mmCIF file of C-alpha atoms in Angstrom:
data_model
loop_
_atom_site.group_PDB
_atom_site.id
_atom_site.type_symbol
_atom_site.label_atom_id
_atom_site.label_comp_id
_atom_site.label_asym_id
_atom_site.label_seq_id
_atom_site.Cartn_x
_atom_site.Cartn_y
_atom_site.Cartn_z
ATOM 1 C CA MET A 2 -0.170 0.060 -0.156
ATOM 2 C CA TYR A 3 3.102 2.581 1.097
ATOM 3 C CA ALA A 4 4.761 1.529 -2.510
ATOM 4 C CA SER A 5 1.772 1.953 -4.518
ATOM 5 C CA LEU A 6 0.055 5.192 -3.051
ATOM 6 C CA ILE A 7 2.592 7.160 -1.026
ATOM 7 C CA GLY A 8 6.250 5.725 -2.353
ATOM 8 C CA PRO A 9 5.801 7.928 -5.284
ATOM 9 C CA PHE A 10 5.424 11.240 -3.785
ATOM 10 C CA ALA A 11 7.986 10.384 -0.714
ATOM 11 C CA GLU A 12 10.793 9.335 -3.375
ATOM 12 C CA PHE A 13 10.265 11.888 -6.049
ATOM 13 C CA GLU A 14 10.272 15.141 -6.048
ATOM 14 C CA PHE A 15 8.852 15.934 -9.493
ATOM 15 C CA MET A 16 5.533 13.671 -8.337
ATOM 16 C CA GLN A 17 5.383 16.432 -4.903
ATOM 17 C CA ARG A 18 5.897 19.149 -7.114
ATOM 18 C CA ALA A 19 2.988 17.901 -9.568
ATOM 19 C CA LEU A 20 0.902 17.062 -7.189
ATOM 20 C CA VAL A 21 1.136 20.522 -5.340
ATOM 21 C CA GLY A 22 0.131 21.793 -8.940
ATOM 22 C CA VAL A 23 -2.922 19.970 -9.266
ATOM 23 C CA ILE A 24 -4.345 20.701 -5.787
ATOM 24 C CA ALA A 25 -3.625 24.490 -6.743
ATOM 25 C CA ILE A 26 -5.517 24.139 -10.018
ATOM 26 C CA ALA A 27 -8.317 21.863 -8.143
ATOM 27 C CA LEU A 28 -8.531 24.614 -5.384
ATOM 28 C CA GLY A 29 -9.385 27.769 -7.651
ATOM 29 C CA GLY A 30 -10.884 26.183 -11.114
ATOM 30 C CA GLY A 31 -13.225 24.000 -8.827
ATOM 31 C CA PRO A 32 -15.558 26.803 -7.562
ATOM 32 C CA VAL A 33 -15.088 28.568 -10.998
ATOM 33 C CA GLY A 34 -16.481 25.544 -12.838
ATOM 34 C CA VAL A 35 -19.330 25.583 -10.802
ATOM 35 C CA PHE A 36 -19.998 28.666 -11.393
ATOM 36 C CA LEU A 37 -19.488 28.266 -15.244
ATOM 37 C CA MET A 38 -21.990 25.237 -14.753
ATOM 38 C CA LEU A 39 -24.655 26.853 -13.141
ATOM 39 C CA ARG A 40 -24.712 29.827 -15.718
ATOM 40 C CA ARG A 41 -24.940 27.448 -18.580
ATOM 41 C CA MET A 42 -21.203 28.483 -19.765
ATOM 42 C CA SER A 43 -19.358 25.587 -19.764
ATOM 43 C CA LEU A 44 -18.376 25.339 -23.307
ATOM 44 C CA THR A 45 -17.440 28.808 -22.924
ATOM 45 C CA GLY A 46 -14.841 27.991 -20.638
ATOM 46 C CA ASP A 47 -13.544 25.358 -23.460
ATOM 47 C CA ALA A 48 -13.716 27.952 -25.949
ATOM 48 C CA MET A 49 -11.529 30.178 -23.480
ATOM 49 C CA ALA A 50 -9.202 27.694 -23.146
ATOM 50 C CA HIS A 51 -8.051 27.454 -26.641
ATOM 51 C CA ALA A 52 -8.384 31.787 -26.736
ATOM 52 C CA ILE A 53 -5.172 31.916 -24.386
ATOM 53 C CA LEU A 54 -3.270 29.923 -27.236
ATOM 54 C CA PRO A 55 -1.898 32.511 -29.326
ATOM 55 C CA GLY A 56 -1.099 34.970 -26.698
ATOM 56 C CA ALA A 57 1.045 31.925 -24.889
ATOM 57 C CA ALA A 58 2.305 31.178 -28.560
ATOM 58 C CA ILE A 59 3.420 34.992 -29.403
ATOM 59 C CA GLY A 60 5.034 35.276 -25.574
ATOM 60 C CA TYR A 61 7.013 31.765 -26.606
ATOM 61 C CA LEU A 62 7.662 33.080 -30.125
ATOM 62 C CA PHE A 63 9.779 35.944 -28.350
ATOM 63 C CA ALA A 64 11.042 34.504 -25.213
ATOM 64 C CA GLY A 65 10.804 30.899 -25.800
ATOM 65 C CA LEU A 66 9.308 28.814 -22.745
ATOM 66 C CA SER A 67 9.224 31.905 -20.500
ATOM 67 C CA LEU A 68 6.821 31.644 -17.680
ATOM 68 C CA PRO A 69 6.218 35.595 -17.160
ATOM 69 C CA ALA A 70 5.806 35.794 -21.524
ATOM 70 C CA MET A 71 3.415 32.953 -21.681
ATOM 71 C CA THR A 72 1.180 33.738 -18.493
ATOM 72 C CA ILE A 73 0.873 37.892 -19.844
ATOM 73 C CA GLY A 74 0.696 36.620 -23.554
ATOM 74 C CA GLY A 75 -2.289 34.246 -22.219
ATOM 75 C CA LEU A 76 -3.958 36.754 -19.979
ATOM 76 C CA ALA A 77 -3.858 39.538 -22.746
ATOM 77 C CA ALA A 78 -5.117 37.007 -25.503
ATOM 78 C CA GLY A 79 -8.073 35.548 -22.987
ATOM 79 C CA VAL A 80 -9.228 39.385 -22.277
ATOM 80 C CA ILE A 81 -9.000 40.469 -25.906
ATOM 81 C CA VAL A 82 -11.340 37.157 -27.118
ATOM 82 C CA ALA A 83 -14.079 37.841 -24.096
ATOM 83 C CA VAL A 84 -14.150 41.320 -24.956
ATOM 84 C CA ALA A 85 -14.544 40.854 -28.347
ATOM 85 C CA ALA A 86 -16.905 37.868 -28.473
ATOM 86 C CA GLY A 87 -19.237 40.109 -26.096
ATOM 87 C CA LEU A 88 -18.873 42.853 -28.617
ATOM 88 C CA VAL A 89 -19.530 40.955 -31.510
ATOM 89 C CA SER A 90 -22.542 39.607 -29.602
ATOM 90 C CA ARG A 91 -23.930 42.747 -29.010
ATOM 91 C CA PHE A 92 -23.722 44.790 -31.625
ATOM 92 C CA THR A 93 -24.474 41.778 -34.559
ATOM 93 C CA ALA A 94 -27.085 39.322 -35.258
ATOM 94 C CA LEU A 95 -24.416 36.535 -34.158
ATOM 95 C CA LYS A 96 -25.110 35.169 -30.766
ATOM 96 C CA GLU A 97 -22.447 34.927 -28.128
ATOM 97 C CA ASP A 98 -21.742 31.076 -28.349
ATOM 98 C CA ALA A 99 -21.237 31.336 -32.188
ATOM 99 C CA SER A 100 -18.850 34.316 -31.824
ATOM 100 C CA LEU A 101 -16.866 31.992 -29.215
ATOM 101 C CA ALA A 102 -16.682 29.190 -31.673
ATOM 102 C CA ALA A 103 -15.417 31.269 -34.077
ATOM 103 C CA PHE A 104 -12.653 33.310 -31.948
ATOM 104 C CA TYR A 105 -11.923 29.751 -30.635
ATOM 105 C CA LEU A 106 -11.070 28.099 -33.710
ATOM 106 C CA LEU A 107 -9.632 30.599 -35.166
ATOM 107 C CA SER A 108 -7.045 30.757 -31.989
ATOM 108 C CA LEU A 109 -6.218 27.383 -31.993
ATOM 109 C CA ALA A 110 -5.446 27.139 -35.628
ATOM 110 C CA LEU A 111 -2.952 30.629 -35.166
ATOM 111 C CA GLY A 112 -1.591 29.278 -31.974
ATOM 112 C CA VAL A 113 -0.444 26.119 -33.627
ATOM 113 C CA THR A 114 1.056 28.069 -36.655
ATOM 114 C CA ILE A 115 2.803 30.350 -34.364
ATOM 115 C CA VAL A 116 4.467 27.558 -31.989
ATOM 116 C CA SER A 117 5.313 25.451 -35.043
ATOM 117 C CA LEU A 118 7.167 28.775 -36.772
ATOM 118 C CA ARG A 119 9.454 28.356 -33.855
ATOM 119 C CA GLY A 120 9.554 25.373 -32.255
ATOM 120 C CA SER A 121 9.686 21.481 -32.568
ATOM 121 C CA ASN A 122 7.063 18.973 -32.029
ATOM 122 C CA VAL A 123 8.071 18.691 -28.626
ATOM 123 C CA ASP A 124 7.443 22.246 -27.845
ATOM 124 C CA LEU A 125 4.018 22.032 -29.300
ATOM 125 C CA LEU A 126 3.469 19.157 -27.277
ATOM 126 C CA HIS A 127 4.384 21.167 -24.322
ATOM 127 C CA VAL A 128 2.046 24.258 -25.189
ATOM 128 C CA LEU A 129 -0.929 21.614 -26.278
ATOM 129 C CA PHE A 130 -0.884 18.966 -23.480
ATOM 130 C CA GLY A 131 1.561 20.639 -20.639
ATOM 131 C CA THR A 132 4.025 19.269 -18.567
ATOM 132 C CA VAL A 133 2.208 18.421 -15.281
ATOM 133 C CA LEU A 134 5.316 16.669 -14.050
ATOM 134 C CA ALA A 135 8.211 19.476 -14.796
ATOM 135 C CA LEU A 136 6.510 22.031 -12.494
ATOM 136 C CA ASP A 137 9.309 24.430 -11.388
ATOM 137 C CA ASP A 138 9.233 26.761 -8.372
ATOM 138 C CA ASN A 139 8.013 29.790 -10.234
ATOM 139 C CA THR A 140 5.060 28.108 -12.020
ATOM 140 C CA LEU A 141 4.070 26.523 -8.385
ATOM 141 C CA LEU A 142 3.992 29.774 -7.311
ATOM 142 C CA LEU A 143 2.291 31.349 -10.169
ATOM 143 C CA LEU A 144 -0.258 28.238 -9.229
ATOM 144 C CA ALA A 145 -0.790 29.277 -5.724
ATOM 145 C CA ALA A 146 -1.132 33.152 -6.114
ATOM 146 C CA ILE A 147 -4.141 32.206 -8.759
ATOM 147 C CA SER A 148 -5.751 29.820 -6.769
ATOM 148 C CA THR A 149 -5.747 32.377 -3.751
ATOM 149 C CA ILE A 150 -6.729 35.128 -6.287
ATOM 150 C CA THR A 151 -9.320 33.163 -7.290
ATOM 151 C CA VAL A 152 -10.756 32.277 -3.615
ATOM 152 C CA MET A 153 -10.804 35.764 -2.248
ATOM 153 C CA ALA A 154 -12.433 36.848 -5.101
ATOM 154 C CA LEU A 155 -15.023 34.334 -5.080
ATOM 155 C CA ALA A 156 -15.513 35.286 -1.258
ATOM 156 C CA VAL A 157 -16.418 38.818 -2.514
ATOM 157 C CA LEU A 158 -18.557 38.115 -5.272
ATOM 158 C CA TYR A 159 -20.495 35.270 -3.814
ATOM 159 C CA ARG A 160 -23.560 36.696 -3.441
ATOM 160 C CA PRO A 161 -24.043 38.646 -6.830
ATOM 161 C CA LEU A 162 -22.631 35.660 -8.652
ATOM 162 C CA VAL A 163 -25.405 33.211 -6.760
ATOM 163 C CA LEU A 164 -27.927 35.821 -7.802
ATOM 164 C CA GLU A 165 -26.579 35.895 -11.329
ATOM 165 C CA CYS A 166 -27.022 32.276 -11.667
ATOM 166 C CA VAL A 167 -30.623 31.938 -9.826
ATOM 167 C CA ASP A 168 -32.764 35.244 -11.142
ATOM 168 C CA PRO A 169 -30.468 37.978 -13.154
ATOM 169 C CA ILE A 170 -33.200 39.825 -13.685
ATOM 170 C CA PHE A 171 -34.051 40.378 -9.750
ATOM 171 C CA LEU A 172 -30.229 41.331 -9.700
ATOM 172 C CA ARG A 173 -30.390 44.217 -12.362
ATOM 173 C CA SER A 174 -33.694 45.545 -10.797
ATOM 174 C CA VAL A 175 -31.864 46.003 -7.498
ATOM 175 C CA SER A 176 -28.453 46.312 -8.169
ATOM 176 C CA ARG A 177 -25.763 47.643 -10.718
ATOM 177 C CA ALA A 178 -23.281 44.978 -9.478
ATOM 178 C CA GLY A 179 -24.588 42.470 -12.470
ATOM 179 C CA THR A 180 -22.145 43.836 -15.293
ATOM 180 C CA PRO A 181 -18.969 44.374 -13.136
ATOM 181 C CA THR A 182 -19.679 40.625 -11.481
ATOM 182 C CA HIS A 183 -19.885 39.187 -14.857
ATOM 183 C CA LEU A 184 -16.460 40.887 -16.396
ATOM 184 C CA ALA A 185 -14.587 39.963 -12.654
ATOM 185 C CA PHE A 186 -15.769 36.562 -13.008
ATOM 186 C CA LEU A 187 -14.655 36.163 -16.842
ATOM 187 C CA GLY A 188 -11.165 37.393 -15.520
ATOM 188 C CA LEU A 189 -11.249 34.800 -13.109
ATOM 189 C CA VAL A 190 -11.885 32.333 -15.562
ATOM 190 C CA VAL A 191 -9.122 33.513 -18.107
ATOM 191 C CA LEU A 192 -6.806 33.132 -15.019
ATOM 192 C CA ASN A 193 -7.735 29.860 -13.930
ATOM 193 C CA LEU A 194 -7.327 28.880 -17.348
ATOM 194 C CA VAL A 195 -3.565 30.360 -17.976
ATOM 195 C CA GLY A 196 -2.591 28.599 -14.812
ATOM 196 C CA GLY A 197 -4.251 25.310 -15.717
ATOM 197 C CA PHE A 198 -2.461 25.862 -19.281
ATOM 198 C CA HIS A 199 1.037 25.654 -17.580
ATOM 199 C CA ALA A 200 0.628 22.096 -16.174
ATOM 200 C CA LEU A 201 -2.040 20.884 -18.708
ATOM 201 C CA GLY A 202 -1.956 22.514 -21.919
ATOM 202 C CA THR A 203 -4.345 24.408 -23.783
ATOM 203 C CA LEU A 204 -6.489 21.306 -24.975
ATOM 204 C CA LEU A 205 -6.965 20.083 -21.283
ATOM 205 C CA ALA A 206 -6.566 23.110 -18.744
ATOM 206 C CA VAL A 207 -10.453 23.299 -18.941
ATOM 207 C CA GLY A 208 -10.905 19.623 -17.636
ATOM 208 C CA MET A 209 -10.039 20.069 -13.759
ATOM 209 C CA MET A 210 -12.041 23.094 -13.997
ATOM 210 C CA MET A 211 -15.638 21.741 -15.643
ATOM 211 C CA LEU A 212 -15.321 17.802 -14.786
ATOM 212 C CA PRO A 213 -15.174 17.791 -10.857
ATOM 213 C CA ALA A 214 -17.422 20.576 -11.110
ATOM 214 C CA ALA A 215 -20.053 18.446 -13.142
ATOM 215 C CA ALA A 216 -19.374 15.396 -11.143
ATOM 216 C CA ALA A 217 -20.075 17.282 -7.726
ATOM 217 C CA ARG A 218 -23.496 18.576 -9.227
ATOM 218 C CA PHE A 219 -24.745 14.766 -8.646
ATOM 219 C CA TRP A 220 -24.079 14.693 -5.190
ATOM 220 C CA ALA A 221 -25.469 18.315 -3.759
ATOM 221 C CA SER A 222 -28.006 20.649 -4.495
ATOM 222 C CA ASP A 223 -26.383 23.652 -2.666
ATOM 223 C CA ILE A 224 -23.736 26.052 -4.137
ATOM 224 C CA THR A 225 -21.312 26.178 -1.306
ATOM 225 C CA ALA A 226 -21.477 22.185 -0.786
ATOM 226 C CA MET A 227 -21.308 22.037 -4.792
ATOM 227 C CA MET A 228 -18.033 24.414 -4.509
ATOM 228 C CA ILE A 229 -16.407 22.297 -1.856
ATOM 229 C CA GLY A 230 -17.471 19.198 -3.461
ATOM 230 C CA SER A 231 -15.548 20.138 -6.776
ATOM 231 C CA ILE A 232 -12.766 21.408 -5.049
ATOM 232 C CA VAL A 233 -12.638 17.563 -3.380
ATOM 233 C CA ILE A 234 -13.080 15.442 -6.544
ATOM 234 C CA GLY A 235 -10.739 17.897 -8.193
ATOM 235 C CA MET A 236 -7.775 17.119 -5.790
ATOM 236 C CA LEU A 237 -8.355 13.283 -5.297
ATOM 237 C CA SER A 238 -8.683 13.224 -9.230
ATOM 238 C CA GLY A 239 -5.077 14.899 -9.580
ATOM 239 C CA LEU A 240 -3.724 12.587 -6.821
ATOM 240 C CA GLY A 241 -5.203 9.533 -8.395
ATOM 241 C CA GLY A 242 -4.389 10.488 -12.256
ATOM 242 C CA LEU A 243 -0.757 10.966 -11.207
ATOM 243 C CA LEU A 244 -0.619 7.496 -9.632
ATOM 244 C CA LEU A 245 -1.998 5.997 -12.533
ATOM 245 C CA SER A 246 0.357 8.088 -14.637
ATOM 246 C CA PHE A 247 3.527 6.400 -12.243
ATOM 247 C CA HIS A 248 2.848 3.309 -12.326
ATOM 248 C CA LEU A 249 1.286 2.320 -15.838
ATOM 249 C CA GLU A 250 3.591 4.989 -17.346
ATOM 250 C CA LEU A 251 0.807 6.859 -19.182
ATOM 251 C CA PRO A 252 1.334 10.721 -20.130
ATOM 252 C CA ALA A 253 0.405 12.466 -16.784
ATOM 253 C CA GLY A 254 -1.930 15.367 -17.971
ATOM 254 C CA PRO A 255 -4.129 13.280 -20.151
ATOM 255 C CA ALA A 256 -4.245 10.464 -16.490
ATOM 256 C CA VAL A 257 -5.195 13.568 -14.542
ATOM 257 C CA ILE A 258 -8.312 14.521 -17.023
ATOM 258 C CA LEU A 259 -9.247 10.727 -17.152
ATOM 259 C CA THR A 260 -9.277 10.121 -13.849
ATOM 260 C CA ALA A 261 -11.883 13.104 -13.457
ATOM 261 C CA GLY A 262 -14.054 11.855 -16.258
ATOM 262 C CA GLY A 263 -13.789 8.706 -14.486
ATOM 263 C CA ALA A 264 -14.994 10.647 -11.311
ATOM 264 C CA TYR A 265 -17.754 12.208 -13.492
ATOM 265 C CA VAL A 266 -19.159 9.196 -14.785
ATOM 266 C CA PHE A 267 -19.210 7.818 -11.233
ATOM 267 C CA SER A 268 -21.051 10.107 -10.224
ATOM 268 C CA LEU A 269 -23.445 10.218 -13.022
ATOM 269 C CA MET A 270 -24.204 6.945 -12.155
ATOM 270 C CA PHE A 271 -24.088 6.831 -8.403
ATOM 271 C CA GLY A 272 -24.882 10.511 -7.169
ATOM 272 C CA ARG A 273 -27.668 11.404 -4.816
ATOM 273 C CA GLU A 274 -28.750 14.149 -6.744
ATOM 274 C CA GLY A 275 -29.978 12.889 -10.215
ATOM 275 C CA GLY A 276 -27.539 10.144 -10.583
ATOM 276 C CA LEU A 277 -29.307 7.367 -13.106
ATOM 277 C CA LEU A 278 -29.424 4.519 -10.325
ATOM 278 C CA TRP A 279 -31.464 6.943 -7.718
ATOM 279 C CA LEU A 280 -33.596 8.054 -11.080
ATOM 280 C CA MET A 281 -34.267 4.203 -11.645
ATOM 281 C CA TRP A 282 -35.133 3.704 -8.288
ATOM 282 C CA PRO A 283 -37.615 6.343 -6.686
ATOM 283 C CA GLY A 284 -38.161 7.025 -3.429
ATOM 284 C CA LYS A 285 -41.686 6.112 -1.618
ATOM 285 C CA HIS A 286 -44.497 8.373 -2.666
ATOM 286 C CA LEU A 287 -46.675 10.180 0.096
ATOM 287 C CA GLU A 288 -49.581 8.122 1.468
ATOM 288 C CA ALA A 289 -52.793 9.469 2.151
#
């Protein structure tokens, strides 16, 4: 038991760093994923994950695999795409989901092209799938800072975010906090995707945000409980995925996301809040 579960983290420093990284990602990304899901913006998160790719690729073009350059580039690209998609949907007949899809495809193609101009196939794989087993001190500090900022910001924005999920019309009628809250929330989405990008790559970063959130929905109906559940499921998925990768010699990033996907399928089947097993086993009706 020790050799299988604890040994890899006790003996290898790169496994310890990877574990700290995925825990930080789960702590910040899980609650953000819950609000994305409740606001029916799950696919928006996926589109935004690809939107950061051109900015990160431009940072790579000028500075190589530099953490500050790729982070600043990714943040800038994510904000630009979010604002541009909002303006297109506001001033044209195109809906926000269609405009995000257009920007997502353009961003993915542009980012891959930019990386390919200078880098090798290894660099391209690094950008697309991350290097969770090669996190350095600066990257871990960045992930910790992002998770800290996210938790503190959600604590401040919690009430307007919940109101916007439940009754956005009421929020607009009693407060002007709706638009600033929405913009701040999009900023948190971009920030967490940039952090996830450094560990899991642009193609998988959104996985640690949405899969634990979707799994937690089948175990809780209260928003706070869902947020806590998403964090726990995300952390356990990171732990399980790293162990799976270590023992079976699988790519670490995909193994983490596959483990989170397994948690989602398990929750879909057995979750107490709408799981398939509970739907097939209805409770007793009230008797007169």
